[in-house]
CSV table of C-alpha atoms and ligand atoms in Angstrom, one decimal:
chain,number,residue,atom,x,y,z
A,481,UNK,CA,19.2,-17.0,-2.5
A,482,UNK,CA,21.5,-19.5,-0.8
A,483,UNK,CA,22.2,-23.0,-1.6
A,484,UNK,CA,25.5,-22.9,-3.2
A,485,UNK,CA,29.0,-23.9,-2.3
A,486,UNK,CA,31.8,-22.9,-3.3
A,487,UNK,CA,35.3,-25.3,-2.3
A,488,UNK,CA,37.6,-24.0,0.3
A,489,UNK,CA,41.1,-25.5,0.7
A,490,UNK,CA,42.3,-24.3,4.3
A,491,UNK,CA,46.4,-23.9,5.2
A,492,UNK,CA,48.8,-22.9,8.2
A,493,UNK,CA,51.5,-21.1,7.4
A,494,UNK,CA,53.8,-19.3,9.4
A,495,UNK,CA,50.7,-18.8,11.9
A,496,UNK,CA,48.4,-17.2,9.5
A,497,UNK,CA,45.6,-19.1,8.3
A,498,UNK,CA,45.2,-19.3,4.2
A,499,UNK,CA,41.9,-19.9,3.2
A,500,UNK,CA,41.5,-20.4,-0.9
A,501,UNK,CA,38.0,-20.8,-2.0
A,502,UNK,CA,37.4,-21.7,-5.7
A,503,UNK,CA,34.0,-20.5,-8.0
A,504,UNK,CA,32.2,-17.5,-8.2
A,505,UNK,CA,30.8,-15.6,-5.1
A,506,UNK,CA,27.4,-14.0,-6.4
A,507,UNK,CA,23.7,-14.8,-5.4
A,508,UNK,CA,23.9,-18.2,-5.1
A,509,UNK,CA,27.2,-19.0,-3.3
A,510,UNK,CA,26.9,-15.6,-1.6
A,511,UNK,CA,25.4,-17.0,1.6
A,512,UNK,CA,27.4,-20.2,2.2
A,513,UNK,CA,30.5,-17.8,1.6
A,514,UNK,CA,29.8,-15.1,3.8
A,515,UNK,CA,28.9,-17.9,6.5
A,516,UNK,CA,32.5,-19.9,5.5
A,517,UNK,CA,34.3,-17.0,5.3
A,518,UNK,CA,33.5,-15.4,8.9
A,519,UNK,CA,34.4,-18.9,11.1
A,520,UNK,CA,37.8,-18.7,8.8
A,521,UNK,CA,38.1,-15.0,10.1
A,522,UNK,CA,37.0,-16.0,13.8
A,523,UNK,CA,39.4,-19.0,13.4
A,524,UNK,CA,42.5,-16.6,12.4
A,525,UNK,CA,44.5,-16.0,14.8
A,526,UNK,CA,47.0,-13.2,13.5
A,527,UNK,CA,46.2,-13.4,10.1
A,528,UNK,CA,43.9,-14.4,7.3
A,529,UNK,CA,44.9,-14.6,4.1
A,530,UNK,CA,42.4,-14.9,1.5
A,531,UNK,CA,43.5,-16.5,-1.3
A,532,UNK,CA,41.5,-15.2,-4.6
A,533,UNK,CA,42.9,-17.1,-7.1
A,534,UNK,CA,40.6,-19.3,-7.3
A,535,UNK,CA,37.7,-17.1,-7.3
A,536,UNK,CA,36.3,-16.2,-10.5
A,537,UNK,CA,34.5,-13.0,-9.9
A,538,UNK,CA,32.3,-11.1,-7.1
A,539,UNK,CA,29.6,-9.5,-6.5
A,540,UNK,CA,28.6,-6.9,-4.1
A,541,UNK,CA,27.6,-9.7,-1.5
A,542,UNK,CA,30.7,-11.1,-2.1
A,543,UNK,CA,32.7,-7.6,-1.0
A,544,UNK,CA,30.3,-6.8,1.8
A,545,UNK,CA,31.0,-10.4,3.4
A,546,UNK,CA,34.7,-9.6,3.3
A,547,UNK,CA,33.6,-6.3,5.4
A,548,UNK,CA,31.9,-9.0,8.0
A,549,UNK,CA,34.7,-11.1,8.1
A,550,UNK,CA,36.9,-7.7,8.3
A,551,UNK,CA,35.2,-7.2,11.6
A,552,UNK,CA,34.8,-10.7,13.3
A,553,UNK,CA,38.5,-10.7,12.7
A,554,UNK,CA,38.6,-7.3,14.4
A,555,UNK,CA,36.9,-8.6,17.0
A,556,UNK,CA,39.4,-11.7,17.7
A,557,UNK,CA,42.4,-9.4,16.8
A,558,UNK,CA,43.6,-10.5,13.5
A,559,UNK,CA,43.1,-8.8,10.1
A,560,UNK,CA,42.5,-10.2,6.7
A,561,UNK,CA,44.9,-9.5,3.9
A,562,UNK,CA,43.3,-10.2,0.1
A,563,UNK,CA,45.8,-12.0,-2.1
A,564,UNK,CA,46.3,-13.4,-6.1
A,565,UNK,CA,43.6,-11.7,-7.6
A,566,UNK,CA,42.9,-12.5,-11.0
A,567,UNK,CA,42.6,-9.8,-13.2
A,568,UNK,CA,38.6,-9.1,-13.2
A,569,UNK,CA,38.5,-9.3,-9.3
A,570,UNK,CA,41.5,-7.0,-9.3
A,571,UNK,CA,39.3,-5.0,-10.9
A,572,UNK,CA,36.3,-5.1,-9.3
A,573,UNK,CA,38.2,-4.8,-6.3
A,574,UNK,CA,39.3,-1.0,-8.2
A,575,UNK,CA,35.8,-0.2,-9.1
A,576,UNK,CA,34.7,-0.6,-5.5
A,577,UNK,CA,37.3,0.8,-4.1
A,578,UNK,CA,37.7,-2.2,-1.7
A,579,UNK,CA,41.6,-1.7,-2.9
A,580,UNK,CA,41.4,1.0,-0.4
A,581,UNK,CA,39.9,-0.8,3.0
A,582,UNK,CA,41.6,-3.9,2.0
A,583,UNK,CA,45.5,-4.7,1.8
A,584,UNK,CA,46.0,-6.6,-1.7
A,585,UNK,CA,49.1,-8.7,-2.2
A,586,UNK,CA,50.7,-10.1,-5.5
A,587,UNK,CA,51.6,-13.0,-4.0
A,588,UNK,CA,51.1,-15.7,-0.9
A,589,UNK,CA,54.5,-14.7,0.7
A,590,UNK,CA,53.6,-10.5,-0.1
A,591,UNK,CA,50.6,-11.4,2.1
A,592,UNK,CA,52.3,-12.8,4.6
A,593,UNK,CA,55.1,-10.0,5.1
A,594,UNK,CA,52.5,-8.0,6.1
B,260,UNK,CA,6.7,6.4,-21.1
B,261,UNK,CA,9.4,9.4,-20.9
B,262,UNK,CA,10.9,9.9,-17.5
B,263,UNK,CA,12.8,13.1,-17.2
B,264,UNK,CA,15.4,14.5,-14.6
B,265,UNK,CA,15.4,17.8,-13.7
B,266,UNK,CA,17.7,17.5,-10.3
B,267,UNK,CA,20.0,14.7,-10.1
B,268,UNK,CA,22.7,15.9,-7.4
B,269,UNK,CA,22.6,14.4,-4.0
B,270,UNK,CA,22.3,16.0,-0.3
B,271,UNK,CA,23.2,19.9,-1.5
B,272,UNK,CA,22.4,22.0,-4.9
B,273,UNK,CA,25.8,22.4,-6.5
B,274,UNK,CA,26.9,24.8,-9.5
B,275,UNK,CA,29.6,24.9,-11.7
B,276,UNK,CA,31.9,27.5,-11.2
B,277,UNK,CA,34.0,29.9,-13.6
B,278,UNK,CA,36.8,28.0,-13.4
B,279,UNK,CA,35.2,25.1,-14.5
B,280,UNK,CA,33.5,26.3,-17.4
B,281,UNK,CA,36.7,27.9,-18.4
B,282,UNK,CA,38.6,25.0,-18.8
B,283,UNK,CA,36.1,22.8,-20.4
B,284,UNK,CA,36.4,25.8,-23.3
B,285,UNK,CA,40.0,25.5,-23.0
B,286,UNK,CA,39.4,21.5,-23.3
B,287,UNK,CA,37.2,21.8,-26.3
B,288,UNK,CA,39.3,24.6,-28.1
B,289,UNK,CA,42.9,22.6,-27.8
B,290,UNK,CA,40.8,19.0,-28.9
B,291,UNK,CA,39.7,20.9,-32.2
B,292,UNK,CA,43.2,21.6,-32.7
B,293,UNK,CA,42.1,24.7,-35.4
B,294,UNK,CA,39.2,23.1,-36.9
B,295,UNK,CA,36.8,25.9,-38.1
B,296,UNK,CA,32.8,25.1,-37.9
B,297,UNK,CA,30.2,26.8,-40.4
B,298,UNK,CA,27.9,28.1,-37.2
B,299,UNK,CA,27.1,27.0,-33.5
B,300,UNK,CA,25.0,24.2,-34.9
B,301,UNK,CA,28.1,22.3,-36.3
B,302,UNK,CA,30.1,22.9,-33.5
B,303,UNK,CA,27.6,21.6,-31.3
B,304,UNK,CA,27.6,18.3,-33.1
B,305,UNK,CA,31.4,18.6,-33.1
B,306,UNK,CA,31.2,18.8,-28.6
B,307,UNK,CA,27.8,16.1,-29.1
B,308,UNK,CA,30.2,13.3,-31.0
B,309,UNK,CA,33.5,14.0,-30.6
B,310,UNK,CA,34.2,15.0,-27.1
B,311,UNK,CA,33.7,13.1,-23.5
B,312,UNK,CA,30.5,13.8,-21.7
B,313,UNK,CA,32.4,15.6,-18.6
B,314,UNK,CA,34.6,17.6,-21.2
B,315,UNK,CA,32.0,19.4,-22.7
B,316,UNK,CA,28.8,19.1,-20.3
B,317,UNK,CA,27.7,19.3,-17.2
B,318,UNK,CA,25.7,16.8,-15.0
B,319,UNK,CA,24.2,19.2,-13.1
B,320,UNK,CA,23.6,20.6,-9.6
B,321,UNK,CA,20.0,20.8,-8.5
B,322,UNK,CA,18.6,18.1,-5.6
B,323,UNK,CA,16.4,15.5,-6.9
B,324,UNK,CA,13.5,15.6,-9.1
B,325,UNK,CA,12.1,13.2,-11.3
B,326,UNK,CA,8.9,13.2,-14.0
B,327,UNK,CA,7.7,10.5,-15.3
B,328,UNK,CA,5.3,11.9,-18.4
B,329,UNK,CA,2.9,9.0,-19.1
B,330,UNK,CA,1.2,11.4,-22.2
B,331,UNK,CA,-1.9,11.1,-20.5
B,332,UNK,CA,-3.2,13.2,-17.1
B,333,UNK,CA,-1.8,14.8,-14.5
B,334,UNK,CA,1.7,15.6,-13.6
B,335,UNK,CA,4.1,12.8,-11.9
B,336,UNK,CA,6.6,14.1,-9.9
B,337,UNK,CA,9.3,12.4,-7.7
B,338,UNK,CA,10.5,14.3,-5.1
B,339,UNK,CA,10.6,18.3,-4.6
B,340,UNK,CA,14.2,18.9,-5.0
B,341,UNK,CA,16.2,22.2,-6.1
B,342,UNK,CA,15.0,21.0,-10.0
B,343,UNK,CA,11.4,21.3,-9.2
B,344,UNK,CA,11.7,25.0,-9.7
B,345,UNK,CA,12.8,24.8,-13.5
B,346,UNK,CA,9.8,21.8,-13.9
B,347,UNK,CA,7.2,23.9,-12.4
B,348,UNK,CA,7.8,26.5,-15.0
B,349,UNK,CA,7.9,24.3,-17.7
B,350,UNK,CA,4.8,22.5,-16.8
B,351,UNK,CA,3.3,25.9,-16.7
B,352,UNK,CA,4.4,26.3,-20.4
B,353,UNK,CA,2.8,22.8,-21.3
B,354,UNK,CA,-1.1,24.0,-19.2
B,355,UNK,CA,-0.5,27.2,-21.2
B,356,UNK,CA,-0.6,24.2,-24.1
B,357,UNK,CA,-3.6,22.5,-23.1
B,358,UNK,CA,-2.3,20.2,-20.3
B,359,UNK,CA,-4.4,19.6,-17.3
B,360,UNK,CA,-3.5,21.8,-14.3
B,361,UNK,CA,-2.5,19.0,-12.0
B,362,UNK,CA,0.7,17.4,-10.3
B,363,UNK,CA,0.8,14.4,-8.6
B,364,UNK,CA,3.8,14.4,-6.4
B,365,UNK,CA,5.7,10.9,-4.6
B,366,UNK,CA,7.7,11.8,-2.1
B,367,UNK,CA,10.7,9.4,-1.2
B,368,UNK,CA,11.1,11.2,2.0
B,369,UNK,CA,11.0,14.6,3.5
B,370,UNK,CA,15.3,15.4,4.1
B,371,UNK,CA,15.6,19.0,2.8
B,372,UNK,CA,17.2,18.4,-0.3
B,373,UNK,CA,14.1,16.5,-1.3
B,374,UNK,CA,11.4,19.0,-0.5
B,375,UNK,CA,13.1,22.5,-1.0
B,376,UNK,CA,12.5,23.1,-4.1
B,377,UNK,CA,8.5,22.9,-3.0
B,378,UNK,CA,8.4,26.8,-1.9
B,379,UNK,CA,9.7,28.1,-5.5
B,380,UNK,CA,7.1,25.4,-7.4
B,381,UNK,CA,5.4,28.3,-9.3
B,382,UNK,CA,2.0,26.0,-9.8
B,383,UNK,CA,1.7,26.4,-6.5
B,384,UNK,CA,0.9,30.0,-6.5
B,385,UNK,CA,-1.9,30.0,-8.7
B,386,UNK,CA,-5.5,29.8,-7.9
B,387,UNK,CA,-6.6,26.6,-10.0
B,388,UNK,CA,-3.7,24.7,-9.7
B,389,UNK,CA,-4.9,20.9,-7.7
B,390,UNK,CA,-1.4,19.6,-6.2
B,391,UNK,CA,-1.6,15.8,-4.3
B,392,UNK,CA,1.2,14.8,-2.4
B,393,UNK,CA,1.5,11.6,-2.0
B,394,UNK,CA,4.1,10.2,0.9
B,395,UNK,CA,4.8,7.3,2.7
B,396,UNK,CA,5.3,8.9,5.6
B,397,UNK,CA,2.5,10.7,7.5
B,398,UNK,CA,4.4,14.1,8.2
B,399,UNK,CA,5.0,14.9,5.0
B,400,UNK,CA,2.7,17.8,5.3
B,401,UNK,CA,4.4,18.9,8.8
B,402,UNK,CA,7.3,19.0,6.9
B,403,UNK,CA,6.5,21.6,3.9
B,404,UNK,CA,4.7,23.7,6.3
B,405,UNK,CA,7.4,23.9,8.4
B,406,UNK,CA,10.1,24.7,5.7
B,407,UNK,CA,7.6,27.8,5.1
B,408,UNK,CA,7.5,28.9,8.8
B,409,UNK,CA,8.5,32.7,9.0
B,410,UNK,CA,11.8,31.5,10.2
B,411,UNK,CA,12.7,30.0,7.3
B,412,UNK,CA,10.7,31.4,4.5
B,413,UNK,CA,8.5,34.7,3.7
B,414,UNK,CA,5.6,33.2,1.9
B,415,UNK,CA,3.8,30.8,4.1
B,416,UNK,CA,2.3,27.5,3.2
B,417,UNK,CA,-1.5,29.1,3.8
B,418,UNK,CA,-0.8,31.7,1.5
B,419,UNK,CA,-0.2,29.4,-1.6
B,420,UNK,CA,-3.3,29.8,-4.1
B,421,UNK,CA,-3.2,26.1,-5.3
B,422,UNK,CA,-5.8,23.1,-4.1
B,423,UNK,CA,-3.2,21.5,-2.2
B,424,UNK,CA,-4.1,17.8,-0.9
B,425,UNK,CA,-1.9,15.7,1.1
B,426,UNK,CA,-2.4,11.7,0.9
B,427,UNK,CA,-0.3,9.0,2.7
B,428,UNK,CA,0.6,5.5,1.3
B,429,UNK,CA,1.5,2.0,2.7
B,430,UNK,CA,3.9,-0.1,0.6
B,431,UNK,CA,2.4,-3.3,-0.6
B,432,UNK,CA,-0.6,-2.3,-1.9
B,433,UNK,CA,-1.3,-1.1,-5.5
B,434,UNK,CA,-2.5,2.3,-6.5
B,435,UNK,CA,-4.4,3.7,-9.6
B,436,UNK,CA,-3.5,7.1,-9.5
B,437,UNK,CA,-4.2,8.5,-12.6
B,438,UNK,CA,-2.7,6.6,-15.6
B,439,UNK,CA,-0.4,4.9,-14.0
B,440,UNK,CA,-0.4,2.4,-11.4
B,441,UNK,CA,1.9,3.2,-8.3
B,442,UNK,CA,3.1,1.3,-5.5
B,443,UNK,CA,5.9,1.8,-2.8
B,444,UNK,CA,8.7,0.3,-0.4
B,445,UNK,CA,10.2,1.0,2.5
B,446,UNK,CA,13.7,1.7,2.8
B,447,UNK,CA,16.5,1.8,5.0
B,448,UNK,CA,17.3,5.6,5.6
B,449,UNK,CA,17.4,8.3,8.6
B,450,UNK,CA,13.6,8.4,9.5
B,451,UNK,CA,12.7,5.8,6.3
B,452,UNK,CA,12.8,6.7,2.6
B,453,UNK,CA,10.5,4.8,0.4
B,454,UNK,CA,11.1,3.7,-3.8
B,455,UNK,CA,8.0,3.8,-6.3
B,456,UNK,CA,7.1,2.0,-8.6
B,457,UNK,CA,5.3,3.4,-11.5
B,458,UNK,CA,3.2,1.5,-14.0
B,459,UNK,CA,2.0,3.1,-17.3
B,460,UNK,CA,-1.1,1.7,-19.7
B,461,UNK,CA,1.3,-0.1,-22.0
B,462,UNK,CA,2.9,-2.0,-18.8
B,463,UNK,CA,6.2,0.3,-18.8
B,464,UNK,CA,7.8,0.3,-15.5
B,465,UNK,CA,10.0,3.0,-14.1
B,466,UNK,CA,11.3,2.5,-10.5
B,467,UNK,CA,12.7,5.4,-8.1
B,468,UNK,CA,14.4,4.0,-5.6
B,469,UNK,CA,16.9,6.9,-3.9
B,470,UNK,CA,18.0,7.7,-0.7
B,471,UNK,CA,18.3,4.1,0.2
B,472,UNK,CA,21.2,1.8,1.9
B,473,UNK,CA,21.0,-1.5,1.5
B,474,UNK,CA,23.0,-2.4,4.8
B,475,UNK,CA,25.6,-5.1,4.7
B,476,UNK,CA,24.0,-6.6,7.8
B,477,UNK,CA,20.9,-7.2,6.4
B,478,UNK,CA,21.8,-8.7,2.5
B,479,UNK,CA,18.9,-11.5,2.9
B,480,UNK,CA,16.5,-8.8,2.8
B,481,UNK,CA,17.1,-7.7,-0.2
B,482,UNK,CA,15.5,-10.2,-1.7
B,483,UNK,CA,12.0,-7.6,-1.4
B,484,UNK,CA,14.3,-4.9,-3.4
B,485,UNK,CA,14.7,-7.4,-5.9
B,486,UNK,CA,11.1,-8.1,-6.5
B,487,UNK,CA,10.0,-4.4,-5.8
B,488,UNK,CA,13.2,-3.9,-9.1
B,489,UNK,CA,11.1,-7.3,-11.1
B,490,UNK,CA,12.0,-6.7,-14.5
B,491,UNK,CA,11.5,-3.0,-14.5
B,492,UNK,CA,12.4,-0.9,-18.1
B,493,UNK,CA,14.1,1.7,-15.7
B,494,UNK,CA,15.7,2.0,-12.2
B,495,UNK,CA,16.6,5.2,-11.1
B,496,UNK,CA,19.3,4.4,-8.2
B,497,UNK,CA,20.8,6.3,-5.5
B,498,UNK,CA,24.6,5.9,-5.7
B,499,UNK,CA,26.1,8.3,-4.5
B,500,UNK,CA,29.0,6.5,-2.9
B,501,UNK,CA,31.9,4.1,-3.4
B,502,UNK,CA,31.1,0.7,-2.1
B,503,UNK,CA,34.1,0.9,0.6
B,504,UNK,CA,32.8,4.1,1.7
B,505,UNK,CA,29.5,2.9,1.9
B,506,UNK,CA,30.5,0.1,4.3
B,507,UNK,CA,33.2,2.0,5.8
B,508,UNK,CA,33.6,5.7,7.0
B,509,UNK,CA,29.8,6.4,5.4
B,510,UNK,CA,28.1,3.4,6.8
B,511,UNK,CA,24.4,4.4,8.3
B,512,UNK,CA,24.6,7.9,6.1
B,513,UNK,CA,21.5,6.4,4.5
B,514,UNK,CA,23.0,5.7,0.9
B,515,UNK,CA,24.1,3.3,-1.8
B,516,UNK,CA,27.3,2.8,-4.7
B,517,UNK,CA,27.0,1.9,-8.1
B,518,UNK,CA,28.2,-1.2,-7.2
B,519,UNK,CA,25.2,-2.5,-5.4
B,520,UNK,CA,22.9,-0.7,-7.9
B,521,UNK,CA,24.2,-3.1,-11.1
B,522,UNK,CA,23.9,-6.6,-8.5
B,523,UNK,CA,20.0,-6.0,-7.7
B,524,UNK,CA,19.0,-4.7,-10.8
B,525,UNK,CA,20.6,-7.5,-12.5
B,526,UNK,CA,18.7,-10.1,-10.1
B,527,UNK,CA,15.5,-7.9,-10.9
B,528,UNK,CA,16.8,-8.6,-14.2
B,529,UNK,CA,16.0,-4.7,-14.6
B,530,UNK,CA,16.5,-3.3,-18.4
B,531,UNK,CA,18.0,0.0,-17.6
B,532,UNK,CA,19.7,1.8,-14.3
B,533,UNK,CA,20.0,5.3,-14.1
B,534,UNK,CA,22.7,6.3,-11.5
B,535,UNK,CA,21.3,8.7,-9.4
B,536,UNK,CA,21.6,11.2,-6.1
B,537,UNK,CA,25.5,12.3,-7.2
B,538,UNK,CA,27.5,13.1,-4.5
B,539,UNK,CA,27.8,17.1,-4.2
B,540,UNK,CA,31.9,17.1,-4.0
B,541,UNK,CA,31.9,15.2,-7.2
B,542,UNK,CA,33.2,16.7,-10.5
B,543,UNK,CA,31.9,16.1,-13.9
B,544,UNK,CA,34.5,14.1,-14.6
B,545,UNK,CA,34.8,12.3,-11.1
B,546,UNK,CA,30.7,11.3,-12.2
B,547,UNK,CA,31.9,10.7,-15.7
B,548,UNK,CA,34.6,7.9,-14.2
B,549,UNK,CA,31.9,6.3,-11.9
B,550,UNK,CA,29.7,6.1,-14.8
B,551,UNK,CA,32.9,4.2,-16.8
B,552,UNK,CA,33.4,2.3,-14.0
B,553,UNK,CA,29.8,1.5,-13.3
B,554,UNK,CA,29.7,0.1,-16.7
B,555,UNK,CA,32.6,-2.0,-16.8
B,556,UNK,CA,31.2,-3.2,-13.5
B,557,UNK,CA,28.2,-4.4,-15.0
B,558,UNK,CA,29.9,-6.3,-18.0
B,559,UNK,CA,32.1,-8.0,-15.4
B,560,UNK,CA,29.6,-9.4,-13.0
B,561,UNK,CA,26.7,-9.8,-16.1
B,562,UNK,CA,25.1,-13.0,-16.0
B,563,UNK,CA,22.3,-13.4,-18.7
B,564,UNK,CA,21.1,-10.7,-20.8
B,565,UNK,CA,22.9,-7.1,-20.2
B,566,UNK,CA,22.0,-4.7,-18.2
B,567,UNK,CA,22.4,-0.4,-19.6
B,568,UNK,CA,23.7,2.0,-17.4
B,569,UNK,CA,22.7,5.5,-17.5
B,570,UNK,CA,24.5,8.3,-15.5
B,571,UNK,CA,21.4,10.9,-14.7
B,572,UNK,CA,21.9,14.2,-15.5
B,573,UNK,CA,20.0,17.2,-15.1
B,574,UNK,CA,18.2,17.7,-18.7
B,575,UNK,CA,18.3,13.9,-19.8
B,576,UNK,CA,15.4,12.5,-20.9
B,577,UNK,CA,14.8,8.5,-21.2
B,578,UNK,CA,12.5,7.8,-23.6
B,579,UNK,CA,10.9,4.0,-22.5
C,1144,ZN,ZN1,18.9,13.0,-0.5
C,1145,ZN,ZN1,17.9,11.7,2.8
């Protein structure tokens, strides 16, 4: 069930890391992402914000590796903030109610005023 | 294949209160807005067509129970819940019709809300009745026997009049019992839970699978849930919470969302899931929205061919 990649596009900005990966996070890609996603979480040092708009949709695996990531970054004292989701992850982030354990900003900047 | 629920609520019977029947009559009254129907029969269509699910039903209360009716043999039963009451007296009805005084139980664990419903199972009582239990674990029997300990119950489990046999099973390994071939899987739950997997003569597959967290931890290992799911016409899920509360505040309560429910059933590329094991504090219409939301889930994330979600309610029937 791994395999897949997704592309990641990695910024510093006002000491938060940005991390935008682009694709779909589901069976395939769910792996490499959780992997990815958890060294960008260890590598934050204040803050990681996950850019979304470049993610098509998620699955469950997907929103469980976001939970990892929530607590390696606990771990090393940062936090993740989700930003830009399009409108089906904003969504699934509703259904789930990952809108509740997870800050979501409108915007880059929303993300970074904390 | 017909697999029908008679206890669908998770952890704790539940029943609707006065209030709550109340205002769905007040609901249904104002939505007629003075329409006048001929007799009950009309008016029942009216509620059937017109109205939303939660507005003018019920999903239910009793703890989980499950039949699978094959037309052929003995009785298949998942679980002992609350709802085995009301299915013991209707089997009763259908031996009183010719059918073959025998129930073949599957037990997906032995947590009281899954077995308490075994000391009001009418069958039990009477002298000619042959019961199997089957169970993955090898207490089950401990278990019943204790829920009918003098502490807890006046009848004891020695006292019951029905040729009762207890037989433990190890996943992995295919069973004919009966029509229908059965096997099992373990799952992650406070002292293990285990799914079924029941096939009938004309290959129809209906999986029970409750009482089971899939643990974030652990996601490559789901890969044997997949399989155990393999193209199965039904999968009758536990999902009884949120995904954030599954990973969050409920994590290691020993259940499931809806969310997770859709992703491995469409990998199993599963026909039909049936959500399953509602959360006692839920309202009909708190069910009613994860249902909504369990569909629009599923059309989000679909990849090939669709997958239908059911909501389980006590009384519905799937027909397979
Ligand atoms: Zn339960
Ligand atoms: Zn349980």
């Amino acid at each position: 069930m791994s395999g897949g990649t997704l592309n990641w596009r990695i910024d510093e900005r006002e000491g938060a890391r940005i991390a935008a990966p682009a694709g779909r996070v589901d069976e395939s890609t769910a792996t490499a992402f959780t992997e990815r996603l958890i060294g960008e979480a260890g590598a934050a040092r204040t803050m990681l914000v996950l850019d979304l708009s470049g993610i098509a949709y998620m699955s469950s695996r997907g929103l469980r590796a976001l939970t990892l990531a929530q607590r390696e970054a606990t771990r090393s004292g940062s936090t993740i903030v989700l930003a830009r989701p399009n409108e089906t992850m904003r969504e699934i982030l509703a259904i789930s109610r990952y809108d509740m354990i997870f800050k979501v900003a409108d915007t880059i900047e929303d993300a970074l005023a904390g | 294949m017909q697999v029908r629920f008679w206890g669908t609520r998770g952890s704790l019977p539940v029943a609707a209160k006065a209030a709550t029947v109340r205002d769905k009559v007040a609901t249904a009254l104002v939505a007629a807005d003075g329409r006048r129907f001929a007799d009950e029969a009309e008016a029942r269509v009216y509620l059937e067509t017109e109205l939303d699910f939660a507005a003018a039903h019920t999903y239910g209360g009793a703890t989980s129970c499950v039949e699978i009716d094959v037309g052929e043999g003995a009785f298949i039963v998942c679980d002992m819940g609350s709802g085995l009451r009301e299915f013991g007296l209707d089997s009763l009805g259908r031996c009183a019709g010719g059918h073959t005084r025998e129930w073949h139980f599957f037990l997906s664990h032995l947590h009281w809300d899954h077995i308490m419903g075994f000391p009001f199972f009418v069958p039990a009582f009477v002298p000619g009745s042959k019961i199997v239990i089957h169970a993955g674990h090898a207490d089950a029997e401990t278990a019943l026997r204790r829920q009918q300990e003098e502490i807890s119950f006046p009848v004891p489990f020695d006292w019951l009049k029905a040729d009762i046999e207890f037989r433990t099973l190890v996943p992995g390994q295919d069973y004919a019992i009966g029509a229908v071939t059965v096997s099992l899987i373990e799952q992650h739950h406070s002292h293990l839970s285990y799914g079924y997997r029941f096939r009938d003569a004309a290959a129809k597959v209906a999986v029970y699978s409750t009482d089971s967290e899939h643990k974030i931890d652990r996601m490559e290992g789901e890969a044997d849930v997949v399989a155990f799911f393999g193209g199965a016409d039904l999968v009758v899920c536990d999902t009884m919470y949120s995904l954030a509360d599954s990973v969050s505040m409920k994590e290691d309560w020993g259940h499931s969302s809806n969310i997770v429910a859709v992703d491995l059933c469409h990998e199993a590329a599963a026909k039909r899931l049936a959500l399953f094991h509602h959360e006692p504090t839920y309202s009909d219409a708190d069910i009613e929205r994860m249902h909504r939301e369990s569909i629009r889930y599923e059309e989000l994330t679909r990849g090939a061919a669709p997958l239908e979600v059911l909501c389980a309610y006590d009384g519905l029937v799937v027909e397979i």
